[in-house]
Coordinates of C-alpha atoms in Angstrom, one line a residue:
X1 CA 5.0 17.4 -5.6
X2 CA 3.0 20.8 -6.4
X3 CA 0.6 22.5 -4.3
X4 CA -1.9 25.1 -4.6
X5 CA -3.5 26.9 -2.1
X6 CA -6.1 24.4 -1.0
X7 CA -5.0 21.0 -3.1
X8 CA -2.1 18.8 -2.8
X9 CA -0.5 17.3 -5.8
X10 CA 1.3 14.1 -5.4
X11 CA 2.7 12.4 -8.8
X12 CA 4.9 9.5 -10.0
X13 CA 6.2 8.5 -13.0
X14 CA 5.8 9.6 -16.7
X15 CA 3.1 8.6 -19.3
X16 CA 4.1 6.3 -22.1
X17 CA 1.7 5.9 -25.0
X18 CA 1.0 2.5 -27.1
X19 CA -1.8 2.3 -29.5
X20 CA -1.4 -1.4 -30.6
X21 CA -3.9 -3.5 -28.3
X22 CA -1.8 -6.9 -29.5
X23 CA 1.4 -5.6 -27.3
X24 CA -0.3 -6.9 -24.2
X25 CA -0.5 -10.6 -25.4
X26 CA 2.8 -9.9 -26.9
X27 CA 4.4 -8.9 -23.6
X28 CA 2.7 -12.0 -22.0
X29 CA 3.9 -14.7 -24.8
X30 CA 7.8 -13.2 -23.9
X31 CA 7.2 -13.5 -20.2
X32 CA 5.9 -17.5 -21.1
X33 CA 8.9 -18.1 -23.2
X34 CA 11.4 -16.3 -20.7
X35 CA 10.1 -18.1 -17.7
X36 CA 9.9 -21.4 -19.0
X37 CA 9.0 -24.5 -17.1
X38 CA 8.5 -22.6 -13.9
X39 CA 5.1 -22.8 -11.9
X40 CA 2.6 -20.0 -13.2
X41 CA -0.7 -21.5 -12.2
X42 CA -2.1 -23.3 -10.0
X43 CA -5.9 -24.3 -8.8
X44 CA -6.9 -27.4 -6.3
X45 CA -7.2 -29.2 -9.7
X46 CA -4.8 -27.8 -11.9
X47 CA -0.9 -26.5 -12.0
X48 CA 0.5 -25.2 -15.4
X49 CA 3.9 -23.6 -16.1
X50 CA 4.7 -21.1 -18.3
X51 CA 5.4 -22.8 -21.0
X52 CA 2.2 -25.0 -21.1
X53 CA 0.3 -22.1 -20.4
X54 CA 1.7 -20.9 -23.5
X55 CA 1.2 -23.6 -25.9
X56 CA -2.7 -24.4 -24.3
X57 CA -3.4 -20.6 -24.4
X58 CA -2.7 -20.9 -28.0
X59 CA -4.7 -24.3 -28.7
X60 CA -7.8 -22.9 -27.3
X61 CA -7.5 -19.6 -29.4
X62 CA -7.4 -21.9 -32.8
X63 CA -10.8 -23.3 -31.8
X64 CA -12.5 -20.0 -31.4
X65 CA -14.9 -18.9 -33.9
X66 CA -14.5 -16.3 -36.4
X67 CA -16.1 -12.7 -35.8
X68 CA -19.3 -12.3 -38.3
X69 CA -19.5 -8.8 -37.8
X70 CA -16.2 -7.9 -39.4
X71 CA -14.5 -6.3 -36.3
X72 CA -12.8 -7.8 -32.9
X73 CA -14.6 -11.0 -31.5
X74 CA -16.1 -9.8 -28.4
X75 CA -15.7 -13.1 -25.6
X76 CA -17.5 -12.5 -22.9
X77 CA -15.7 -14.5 -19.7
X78 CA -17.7 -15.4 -16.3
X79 CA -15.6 -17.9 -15.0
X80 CA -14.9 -18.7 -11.5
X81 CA -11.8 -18.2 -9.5
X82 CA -9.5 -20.8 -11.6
X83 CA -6.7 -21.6 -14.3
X84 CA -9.8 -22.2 -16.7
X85 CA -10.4 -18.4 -15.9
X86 CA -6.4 -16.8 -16.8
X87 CA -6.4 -19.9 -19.9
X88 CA -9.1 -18.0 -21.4
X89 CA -8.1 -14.7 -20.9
X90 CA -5.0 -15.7 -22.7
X91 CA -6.0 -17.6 -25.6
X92 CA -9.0 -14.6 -26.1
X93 CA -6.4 -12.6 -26.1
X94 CA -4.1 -14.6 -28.6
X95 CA -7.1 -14.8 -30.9
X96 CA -6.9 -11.2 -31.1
X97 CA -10.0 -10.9 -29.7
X98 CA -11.3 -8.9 -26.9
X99 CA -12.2 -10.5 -23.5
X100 CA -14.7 -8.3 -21.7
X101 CA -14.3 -10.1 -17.9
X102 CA -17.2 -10.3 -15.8
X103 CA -17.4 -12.0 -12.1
X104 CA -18.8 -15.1 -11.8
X105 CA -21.3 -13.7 -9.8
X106 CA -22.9 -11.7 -12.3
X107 CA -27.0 -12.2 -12.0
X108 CA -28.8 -13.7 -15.1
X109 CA -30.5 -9.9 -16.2
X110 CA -26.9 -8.1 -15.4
X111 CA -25.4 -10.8 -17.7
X112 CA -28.1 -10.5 -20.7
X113 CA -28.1 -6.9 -19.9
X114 CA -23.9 -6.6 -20.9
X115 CA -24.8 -8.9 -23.7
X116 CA -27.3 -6.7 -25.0
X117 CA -25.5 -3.2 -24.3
X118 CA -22.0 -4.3 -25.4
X119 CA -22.8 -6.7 -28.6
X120 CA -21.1 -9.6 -27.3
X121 CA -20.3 -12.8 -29.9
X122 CA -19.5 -15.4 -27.1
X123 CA -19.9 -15.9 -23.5
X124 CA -17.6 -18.5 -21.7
X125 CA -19.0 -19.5 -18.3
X126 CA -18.8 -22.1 -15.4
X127 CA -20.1 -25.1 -16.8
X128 CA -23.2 -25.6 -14.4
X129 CA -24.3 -21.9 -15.0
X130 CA -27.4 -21.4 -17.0
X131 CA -27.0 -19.2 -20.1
X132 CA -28.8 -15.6 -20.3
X133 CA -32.0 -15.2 -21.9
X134 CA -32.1 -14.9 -25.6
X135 CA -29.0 -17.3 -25.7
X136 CA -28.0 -20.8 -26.7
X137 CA -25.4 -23.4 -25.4
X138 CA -22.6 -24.3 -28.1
X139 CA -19.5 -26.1 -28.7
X140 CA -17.7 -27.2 -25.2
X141 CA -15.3 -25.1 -24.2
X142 CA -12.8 -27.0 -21.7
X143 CA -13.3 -26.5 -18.5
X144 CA -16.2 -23.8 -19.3
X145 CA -19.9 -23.7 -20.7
X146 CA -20.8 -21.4 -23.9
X147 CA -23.5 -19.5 -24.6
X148 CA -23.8 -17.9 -28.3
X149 CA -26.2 -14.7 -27.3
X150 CA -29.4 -14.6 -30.4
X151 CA -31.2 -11.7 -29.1
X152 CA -31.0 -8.1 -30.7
X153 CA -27.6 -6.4 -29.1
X154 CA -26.3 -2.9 -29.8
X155 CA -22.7 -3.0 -31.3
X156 CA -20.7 0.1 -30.2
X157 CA -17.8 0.5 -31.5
X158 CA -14.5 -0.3 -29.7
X159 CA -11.7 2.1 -29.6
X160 CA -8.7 1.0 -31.8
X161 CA -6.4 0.9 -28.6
X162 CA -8.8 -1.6 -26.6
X163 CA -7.1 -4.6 -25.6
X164 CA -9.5 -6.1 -22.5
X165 CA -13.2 -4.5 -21.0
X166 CA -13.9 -4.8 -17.5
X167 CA -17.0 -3.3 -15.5
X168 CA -17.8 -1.5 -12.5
X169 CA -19.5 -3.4 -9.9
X170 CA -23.0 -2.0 -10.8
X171 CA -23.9 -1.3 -7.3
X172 CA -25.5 1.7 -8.7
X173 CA -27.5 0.0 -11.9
X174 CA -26.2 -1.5 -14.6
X175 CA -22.5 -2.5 -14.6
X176 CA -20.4 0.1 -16.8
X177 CA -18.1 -1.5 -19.3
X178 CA -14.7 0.4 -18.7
X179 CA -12.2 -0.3 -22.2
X180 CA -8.8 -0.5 -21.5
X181 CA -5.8 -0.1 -23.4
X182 CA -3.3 -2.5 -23.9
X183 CA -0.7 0.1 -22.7
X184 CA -3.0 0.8 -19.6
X185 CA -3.2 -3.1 -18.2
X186 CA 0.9 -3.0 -18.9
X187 CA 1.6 -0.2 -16.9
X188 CA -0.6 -1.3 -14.1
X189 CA 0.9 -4.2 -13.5
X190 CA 4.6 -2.8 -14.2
X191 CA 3.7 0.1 -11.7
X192 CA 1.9 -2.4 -8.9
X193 CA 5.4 -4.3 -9.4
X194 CA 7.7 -1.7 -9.1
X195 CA 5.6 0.3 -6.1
X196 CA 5.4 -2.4 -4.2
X197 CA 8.5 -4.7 -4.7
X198 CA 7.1 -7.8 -6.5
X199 CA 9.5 -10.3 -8.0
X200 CA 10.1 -13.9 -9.7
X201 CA 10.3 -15.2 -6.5
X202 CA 6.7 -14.3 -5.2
X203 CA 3.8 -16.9 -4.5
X204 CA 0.1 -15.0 -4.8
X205 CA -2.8 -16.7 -3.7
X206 CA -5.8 -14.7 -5.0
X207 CA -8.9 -15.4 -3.9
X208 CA -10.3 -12.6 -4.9
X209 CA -12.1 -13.1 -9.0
X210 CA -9.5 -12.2 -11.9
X211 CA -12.0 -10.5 -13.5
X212 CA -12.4 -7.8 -10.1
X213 CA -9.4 -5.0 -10.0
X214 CA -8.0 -6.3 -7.1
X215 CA -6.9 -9.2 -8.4
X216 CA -6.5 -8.7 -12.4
X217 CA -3.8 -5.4 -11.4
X218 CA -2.1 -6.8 -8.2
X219 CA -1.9 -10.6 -8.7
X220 CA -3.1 -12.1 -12.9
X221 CA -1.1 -9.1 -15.0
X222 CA 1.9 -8.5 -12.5
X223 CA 2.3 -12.1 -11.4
X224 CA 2.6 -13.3 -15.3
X225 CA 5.0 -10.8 -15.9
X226 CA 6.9 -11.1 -13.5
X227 CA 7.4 -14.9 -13.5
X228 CA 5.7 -15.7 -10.0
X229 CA 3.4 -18.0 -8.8
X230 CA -0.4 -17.6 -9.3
X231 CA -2.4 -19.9 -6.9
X232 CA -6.2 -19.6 -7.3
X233 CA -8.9 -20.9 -5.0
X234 CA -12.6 -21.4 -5.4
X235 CA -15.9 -21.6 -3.4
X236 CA -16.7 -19.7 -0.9
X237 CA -14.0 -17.5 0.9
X238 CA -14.3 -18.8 4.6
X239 CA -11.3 -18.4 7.2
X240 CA -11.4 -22.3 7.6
X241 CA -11.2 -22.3 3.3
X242 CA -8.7 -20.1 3.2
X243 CA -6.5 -21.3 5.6
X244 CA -6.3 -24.7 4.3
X245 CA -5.5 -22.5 0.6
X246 CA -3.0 -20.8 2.7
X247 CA -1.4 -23.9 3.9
X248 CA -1.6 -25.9 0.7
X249 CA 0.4 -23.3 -1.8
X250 CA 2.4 -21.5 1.2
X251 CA 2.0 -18.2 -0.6
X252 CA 4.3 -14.9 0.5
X253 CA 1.1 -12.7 -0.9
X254 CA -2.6 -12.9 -0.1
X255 CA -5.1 -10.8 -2.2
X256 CA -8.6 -11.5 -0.9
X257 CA -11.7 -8.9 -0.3
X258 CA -12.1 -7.4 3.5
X259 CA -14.6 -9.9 4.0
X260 CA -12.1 -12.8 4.2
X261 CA -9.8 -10.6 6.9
X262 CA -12.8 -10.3 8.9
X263 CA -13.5 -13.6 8.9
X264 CA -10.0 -14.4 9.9
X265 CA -10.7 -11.8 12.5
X266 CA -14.0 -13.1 14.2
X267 CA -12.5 -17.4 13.4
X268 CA -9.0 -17.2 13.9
X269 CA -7.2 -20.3 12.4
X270 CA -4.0 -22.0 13.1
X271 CA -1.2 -18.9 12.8
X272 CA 1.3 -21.7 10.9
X273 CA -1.1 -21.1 8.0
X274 CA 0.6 -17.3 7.9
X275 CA 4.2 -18.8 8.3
X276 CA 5.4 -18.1 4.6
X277 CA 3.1 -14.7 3.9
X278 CA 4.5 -11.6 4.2
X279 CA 2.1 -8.8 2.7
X280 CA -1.7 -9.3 2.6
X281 CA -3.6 -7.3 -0.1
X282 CA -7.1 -5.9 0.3
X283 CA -9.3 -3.9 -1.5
X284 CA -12.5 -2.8 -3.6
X285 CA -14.0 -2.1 0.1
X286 CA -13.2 0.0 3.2
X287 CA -11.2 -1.7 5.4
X288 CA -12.1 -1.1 9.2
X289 CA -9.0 -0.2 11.0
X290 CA -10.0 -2.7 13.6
X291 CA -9.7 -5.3 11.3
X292 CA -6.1 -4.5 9.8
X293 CA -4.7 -4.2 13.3
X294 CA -6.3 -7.5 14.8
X295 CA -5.1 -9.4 11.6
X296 CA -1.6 -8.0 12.0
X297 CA -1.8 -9.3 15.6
X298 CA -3.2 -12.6 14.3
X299 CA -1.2 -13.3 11.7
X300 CA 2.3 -11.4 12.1
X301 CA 1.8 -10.1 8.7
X302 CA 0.7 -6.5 7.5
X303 CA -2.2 -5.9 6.0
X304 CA -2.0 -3.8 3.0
X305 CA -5.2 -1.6 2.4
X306 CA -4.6 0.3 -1.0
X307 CA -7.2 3.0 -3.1
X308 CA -8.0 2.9 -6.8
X309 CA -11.1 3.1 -8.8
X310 CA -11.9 0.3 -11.6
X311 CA -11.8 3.1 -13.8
X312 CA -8.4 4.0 -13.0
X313 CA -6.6 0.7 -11.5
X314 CA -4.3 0.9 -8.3
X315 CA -3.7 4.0 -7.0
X316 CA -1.9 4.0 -3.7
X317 CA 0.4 1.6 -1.8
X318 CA 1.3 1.5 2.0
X319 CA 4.1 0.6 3.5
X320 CA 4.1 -2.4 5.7
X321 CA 4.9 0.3 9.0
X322 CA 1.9 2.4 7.7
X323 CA -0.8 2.4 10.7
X324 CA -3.4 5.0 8.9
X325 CA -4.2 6.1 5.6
X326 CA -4.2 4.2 2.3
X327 CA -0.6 5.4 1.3
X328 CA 1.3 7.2 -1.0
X329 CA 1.2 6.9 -4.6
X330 CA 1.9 4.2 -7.5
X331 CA 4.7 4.9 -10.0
X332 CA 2.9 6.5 -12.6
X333 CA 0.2 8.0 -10.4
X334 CA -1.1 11.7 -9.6
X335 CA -3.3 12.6 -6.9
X336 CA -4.9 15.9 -6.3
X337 CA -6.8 16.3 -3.1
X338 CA -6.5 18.3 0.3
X339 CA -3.8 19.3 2.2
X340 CA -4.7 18.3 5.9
X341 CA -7.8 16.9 7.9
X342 CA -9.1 20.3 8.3
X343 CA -9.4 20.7 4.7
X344 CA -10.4 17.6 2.7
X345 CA -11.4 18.3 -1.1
X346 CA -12.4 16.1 -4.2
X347 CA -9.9 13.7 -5.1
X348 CA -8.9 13.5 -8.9
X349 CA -6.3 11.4 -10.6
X350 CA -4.8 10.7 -12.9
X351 CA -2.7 7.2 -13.6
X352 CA -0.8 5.6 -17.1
X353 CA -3.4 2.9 -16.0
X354 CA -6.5 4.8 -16.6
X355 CA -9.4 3.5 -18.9
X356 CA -10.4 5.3 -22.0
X357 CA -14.0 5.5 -21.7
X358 CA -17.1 3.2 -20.8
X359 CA -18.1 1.3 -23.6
X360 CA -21.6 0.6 -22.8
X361 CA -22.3 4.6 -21.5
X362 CA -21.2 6.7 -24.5
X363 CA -19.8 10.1 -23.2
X364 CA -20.4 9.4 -19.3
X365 CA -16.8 9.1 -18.7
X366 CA -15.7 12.3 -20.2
X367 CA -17.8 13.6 -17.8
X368 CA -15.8 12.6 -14.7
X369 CA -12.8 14.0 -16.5
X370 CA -11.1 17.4 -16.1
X371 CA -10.2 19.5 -18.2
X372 CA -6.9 18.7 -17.7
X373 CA -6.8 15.0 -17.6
X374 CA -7.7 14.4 -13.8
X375 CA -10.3 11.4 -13.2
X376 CA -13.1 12.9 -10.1
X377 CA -13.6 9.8 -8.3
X378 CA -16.6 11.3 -6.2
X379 CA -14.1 10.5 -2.8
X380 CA -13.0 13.7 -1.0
X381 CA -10.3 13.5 1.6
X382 CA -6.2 14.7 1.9
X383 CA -2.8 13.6 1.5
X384 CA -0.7 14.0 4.8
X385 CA 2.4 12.2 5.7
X386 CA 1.2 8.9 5.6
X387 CA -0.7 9.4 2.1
X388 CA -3.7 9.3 1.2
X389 CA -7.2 9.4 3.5
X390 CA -10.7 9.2 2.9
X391 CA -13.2 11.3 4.7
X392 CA -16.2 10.8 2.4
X393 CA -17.7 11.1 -1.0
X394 CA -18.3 14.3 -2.8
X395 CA -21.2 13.0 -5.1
X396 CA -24.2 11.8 -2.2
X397 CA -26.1 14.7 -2.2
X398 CA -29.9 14.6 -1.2
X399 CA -31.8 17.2 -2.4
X400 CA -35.2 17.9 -0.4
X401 CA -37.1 20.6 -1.5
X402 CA -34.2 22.4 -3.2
X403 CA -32.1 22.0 0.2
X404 CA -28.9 20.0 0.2
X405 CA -28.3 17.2 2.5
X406 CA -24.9 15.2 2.9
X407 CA -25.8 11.8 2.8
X408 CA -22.4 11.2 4.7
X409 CA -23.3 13.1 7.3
X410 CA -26.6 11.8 8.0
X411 CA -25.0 7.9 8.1
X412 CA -22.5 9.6 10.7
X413 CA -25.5 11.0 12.9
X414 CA -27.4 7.5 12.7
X415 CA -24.1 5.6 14.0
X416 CA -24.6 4.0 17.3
X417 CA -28.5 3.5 17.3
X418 CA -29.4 0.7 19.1
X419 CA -29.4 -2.9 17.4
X420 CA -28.3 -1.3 14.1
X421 CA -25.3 -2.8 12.3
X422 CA -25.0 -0.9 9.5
X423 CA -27.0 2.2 7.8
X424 CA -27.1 3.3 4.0
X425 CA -28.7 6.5 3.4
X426 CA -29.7 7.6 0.1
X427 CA -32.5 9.6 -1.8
X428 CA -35.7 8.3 -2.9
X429 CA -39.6 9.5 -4.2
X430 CA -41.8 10.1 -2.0
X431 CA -45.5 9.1 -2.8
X432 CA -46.0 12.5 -4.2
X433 CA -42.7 11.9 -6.4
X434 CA -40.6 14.9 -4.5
X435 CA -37.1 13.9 -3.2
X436 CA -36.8 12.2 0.2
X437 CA -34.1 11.4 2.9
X438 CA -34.3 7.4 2.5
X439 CA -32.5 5.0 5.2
X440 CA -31.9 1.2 4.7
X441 CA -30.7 -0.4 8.1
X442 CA -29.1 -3.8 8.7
X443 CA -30.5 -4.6 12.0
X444 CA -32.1 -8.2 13.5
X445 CA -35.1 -6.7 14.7
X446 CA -37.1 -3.8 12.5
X447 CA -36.0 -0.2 13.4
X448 CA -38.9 2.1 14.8
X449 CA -38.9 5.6 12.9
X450 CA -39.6 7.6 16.4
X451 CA -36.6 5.7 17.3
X452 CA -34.8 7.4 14.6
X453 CA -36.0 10.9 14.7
X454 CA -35.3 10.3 18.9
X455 CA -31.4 9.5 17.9
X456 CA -30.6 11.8 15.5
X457 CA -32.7 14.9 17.2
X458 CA -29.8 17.0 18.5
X459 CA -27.6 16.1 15.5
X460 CA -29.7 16.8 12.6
X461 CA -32.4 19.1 11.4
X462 CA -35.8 18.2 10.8
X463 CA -35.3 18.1 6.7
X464 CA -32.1 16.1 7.2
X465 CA -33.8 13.2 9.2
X466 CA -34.7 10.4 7.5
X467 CA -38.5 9.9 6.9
X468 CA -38.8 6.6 5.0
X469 CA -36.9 3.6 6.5
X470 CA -36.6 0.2 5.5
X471 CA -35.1 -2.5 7.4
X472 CA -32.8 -6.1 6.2
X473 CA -31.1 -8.8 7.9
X474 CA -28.5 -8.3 6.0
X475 CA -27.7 -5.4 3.2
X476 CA -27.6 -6.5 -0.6
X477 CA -23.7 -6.9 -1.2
X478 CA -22.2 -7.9 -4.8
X479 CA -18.7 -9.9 -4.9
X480 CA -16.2 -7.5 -3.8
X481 CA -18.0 -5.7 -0.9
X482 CA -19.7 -2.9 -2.4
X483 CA -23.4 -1.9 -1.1
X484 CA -25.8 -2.4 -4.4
X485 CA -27.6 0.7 -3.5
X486 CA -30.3 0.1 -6.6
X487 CA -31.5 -3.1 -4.9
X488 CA -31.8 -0.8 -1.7
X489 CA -33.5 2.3 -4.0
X490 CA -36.0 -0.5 -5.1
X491 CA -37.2 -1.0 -1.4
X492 CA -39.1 1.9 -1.8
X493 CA -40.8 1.6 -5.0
X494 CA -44.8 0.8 -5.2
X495 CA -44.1 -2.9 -4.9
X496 CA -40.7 -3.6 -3.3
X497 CA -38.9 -6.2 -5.0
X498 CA -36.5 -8.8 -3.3
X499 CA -33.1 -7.0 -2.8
X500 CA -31.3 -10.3 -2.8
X501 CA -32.0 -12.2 -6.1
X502 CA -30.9 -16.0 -6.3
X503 CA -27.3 -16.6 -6.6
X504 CA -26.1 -12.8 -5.7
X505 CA -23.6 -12.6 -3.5
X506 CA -23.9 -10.6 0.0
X507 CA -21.1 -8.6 1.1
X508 CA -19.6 -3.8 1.8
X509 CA -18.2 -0.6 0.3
X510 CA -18.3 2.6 -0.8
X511 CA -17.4 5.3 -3.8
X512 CA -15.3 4.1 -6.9
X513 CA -12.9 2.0 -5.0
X514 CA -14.2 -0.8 -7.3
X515 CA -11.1 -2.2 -8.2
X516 CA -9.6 -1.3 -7.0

């Protein structure tokens, strides 16, 4: 560890470079072959060991189509939570192609939007989904649908070292495509492994999307690897769903989003269906410390809450006697940040996981780098004894009339008003096109602004206070938690439109913990 006067320095672990993106579906093929006959995957309607994940992994890369561009074939994968989901990761993979994984979830204009920004050849999706516009259906793909995308598309140009593309949630606009290195998804999942003591011997159930952080770094890489057992589970994550998940594969790990915990929380289930876990995993959204303590009292088993970013991959582990913070860090991990509650500053990183750029957003990642290698993930917060803790973002700034207001800090003031749920402040036009304090509530009944101004009176000043207010049911979620803040910025334009388009998802979060 180094320190300087105001930051703490935590690190772990050395860098180790690999150029060659084929090493990752090399080091997967000698896992297949070393672990054999052993169970690797398993869905409601499917189990597979390694060894015929191996040899169907390989028949289904024969039967994709050659790339008419000259470079990679760029496969586009929006499958749901299944074994059709890791068999065509692999066989994209084996292909040498590139598999750019998207969550199921995606909406139709996200979808043709990626299609259109990244150049994608193929899309594989859930059979009943409809294609995007400017698309056609083709050739069965089993278990999957296929789209071949005939619209105009931009081709930039991968790196030579990109081995699989992933994307931010795109609670903020359109998803980013984040390229990875093959060396960068290896030393996630061999870091994840090591941190926090995964072996052979593990059961995962992940129902959590493969294509999300959470689960592609702690559960589809490392599992593989590591010759564990990957059960999957899809529909909708209920505690009743889940449990019956839970008691069917009797799993020692459960990766889900927070959502499920609080479900488990507010419906508890029959506590046999913990009797075989002993970690839960759980991330890509804050965790309310509430909920880990009442789900450790359910359940008997700790509930592991970790930080990362999607651009950067898992960041942080804590212990299973960790009450507070979000841990210490990975193997191969270094955190700058503040030294003690008093003093929280910008958290940087930097991790062997790390992305190499966004794909999609020519030179916006170099822009959240430092000069010396550190990743600003727009959190701030400290490291103390027990790791690593958040106390807000760095990056929501208002500005009204040249004045600076901490969009943090006015959320904070507006806690507690009456029949309010949640609150997401942010900045908006006003009618004359100058920058306003905006706030989007999730309340039953509409929220009054005198009401507003009344509660926030002795806590803020009159240019801080909210003075446009908008008021939902329920706030626009996407898959893994995170507030889609551009559906709530659309509220205020001329003609509002619907912040909850068919088919998207409702869940919470906040800042870059994406993947985590």
């Amino acid at each position: 560890m180094t320190t300087s006067p105001d930051r703490t320095q935590q690190q772990s672990g050395d860098h180790r470079p690999d150029t060659d993106p084929r090493s990752l579906d090399q080091a997967l093929r000698a896992a297949f072959q070393q672990y054999g006959d052993r169970l690797a995957v398993s869905d409601p309607d499917a189990a597979l060991s390694y060894r015929e994940l191996d040899q169907r992994a390989g028949r289904l890369a024969a039967g994709l189509p050659e790339p008419v561009t000259g470079d990679r074939l760029r496969v586009g994968i929006t499958l749901g939570n299944s074994a059709h989901f890791v068999l065509a990761y692999l066989a994209v993979l084996r292909a040498g192609a590139v598999p750019f994984l998207l969550d199921a979830a995606t909406g139709p204009a996200a979808l043709a939007a990626v299609v259109h920004e990244c150049g994608l050849d193929l899309l594989l999706q859930d059979p009943e989904a409809a294609p995007p516009p400017d698309s056609r259906a083709a050739a069965p793909w089993p278990g999957a649908g296929t789209a071949l995308p005939t619209g105009p598309r931009r081709r930039p140009a991968l790196r030579a070292d990109t081995a699989v593309c992933r994307f931010t949630s795109g609670s903020t606009g359109t998803p980013k495509c984040i390229e990875f290195s093959a060396a960068a998804v290896l030393r996630a999942a061999a870091n994840w492994t090591r941190g926090t003591g995964l072996t052979g011997q593990d059961r995962i159930l992940s129902l959590a999307s493969p294509a999300n952080g959470l689960a592609f770094n702690t559960a589809l890489n490392p599992l593989l690897l590591a010759g564990a057992e990957l059960h999957l589970d899809r529909g909708l994550p209920t505690a009743g769903r889940a449990a019956r998940a839970l008691q069917r594969t009797r799993p020692t790990r459960l990766v889900a989003f927070p959502a499920l915990y609080e479900s488990f929380v507010r419906r508890p289930v029959d506590q046999d269906a913990f009797s075989s876990l002993r970690m839960a995993v759980s991330s890509a959204a804050p965790l309310r410390s509430d909920t880990r303590r009442s789900f450790a009292e359910l359940s008997g088993v700790p509930l592991i809450d970790y930080y990362g970013a999607a651009e950067t991959g898992p960041l942080t582990f804590a212990g299973a006697d960790q009450e507070s913070g979000l841990g210490l860090p990975l193997p191969g991990v270094e955190i700058r940040a503040g030294q003690h509650a008093g003093a929280p500053a910008p958290i940087e990183v930097r991790s062997e996981s790390m992305g190499s750029g966004y794909l999609n957003v020519p030179g916006a990642f170099a822009e959240r780098i430092t000069p010396d290698g550190y990743y600003r993930t727009g959190d701030a917060g400290y490291l103390g004894p027990t790791g690593l803790h958040l106390t807000g973002r760095t990056d929501r700034v208002v500005n009204v009339g040249g004045r600076k207001v901490d969009a943090n800090a006015v959320e904070a003031a507006l806690d507690g008003l009456a029949g309010v749920r949640d609150a997401v402040v942010l900045e908006v036009p006003d009618r004359h096109g100058a920058g306003a304090v905006a706030a989007v509530f999730e309340a039953d009944a509409p929220v009054v602004l005198a009401d507003v101004h009344a509660h926030v009176a002795d806590r803020l000043s009159a240019y801080q206070t909210p003075t446009l207010i908008r008021t939902l049911p329920r706030l626009p979620r996407g898959s893994t938690g995170k507030v889609r803040t551009a559906q709530l910025a659309a509220l205020f334009a001329p003609t509002p439109v619907d912040p909850t388009p068919a088919g998207a998802p409702q869940e919470h979060s906040g800042g870059p913990r994406d993947d985590r």
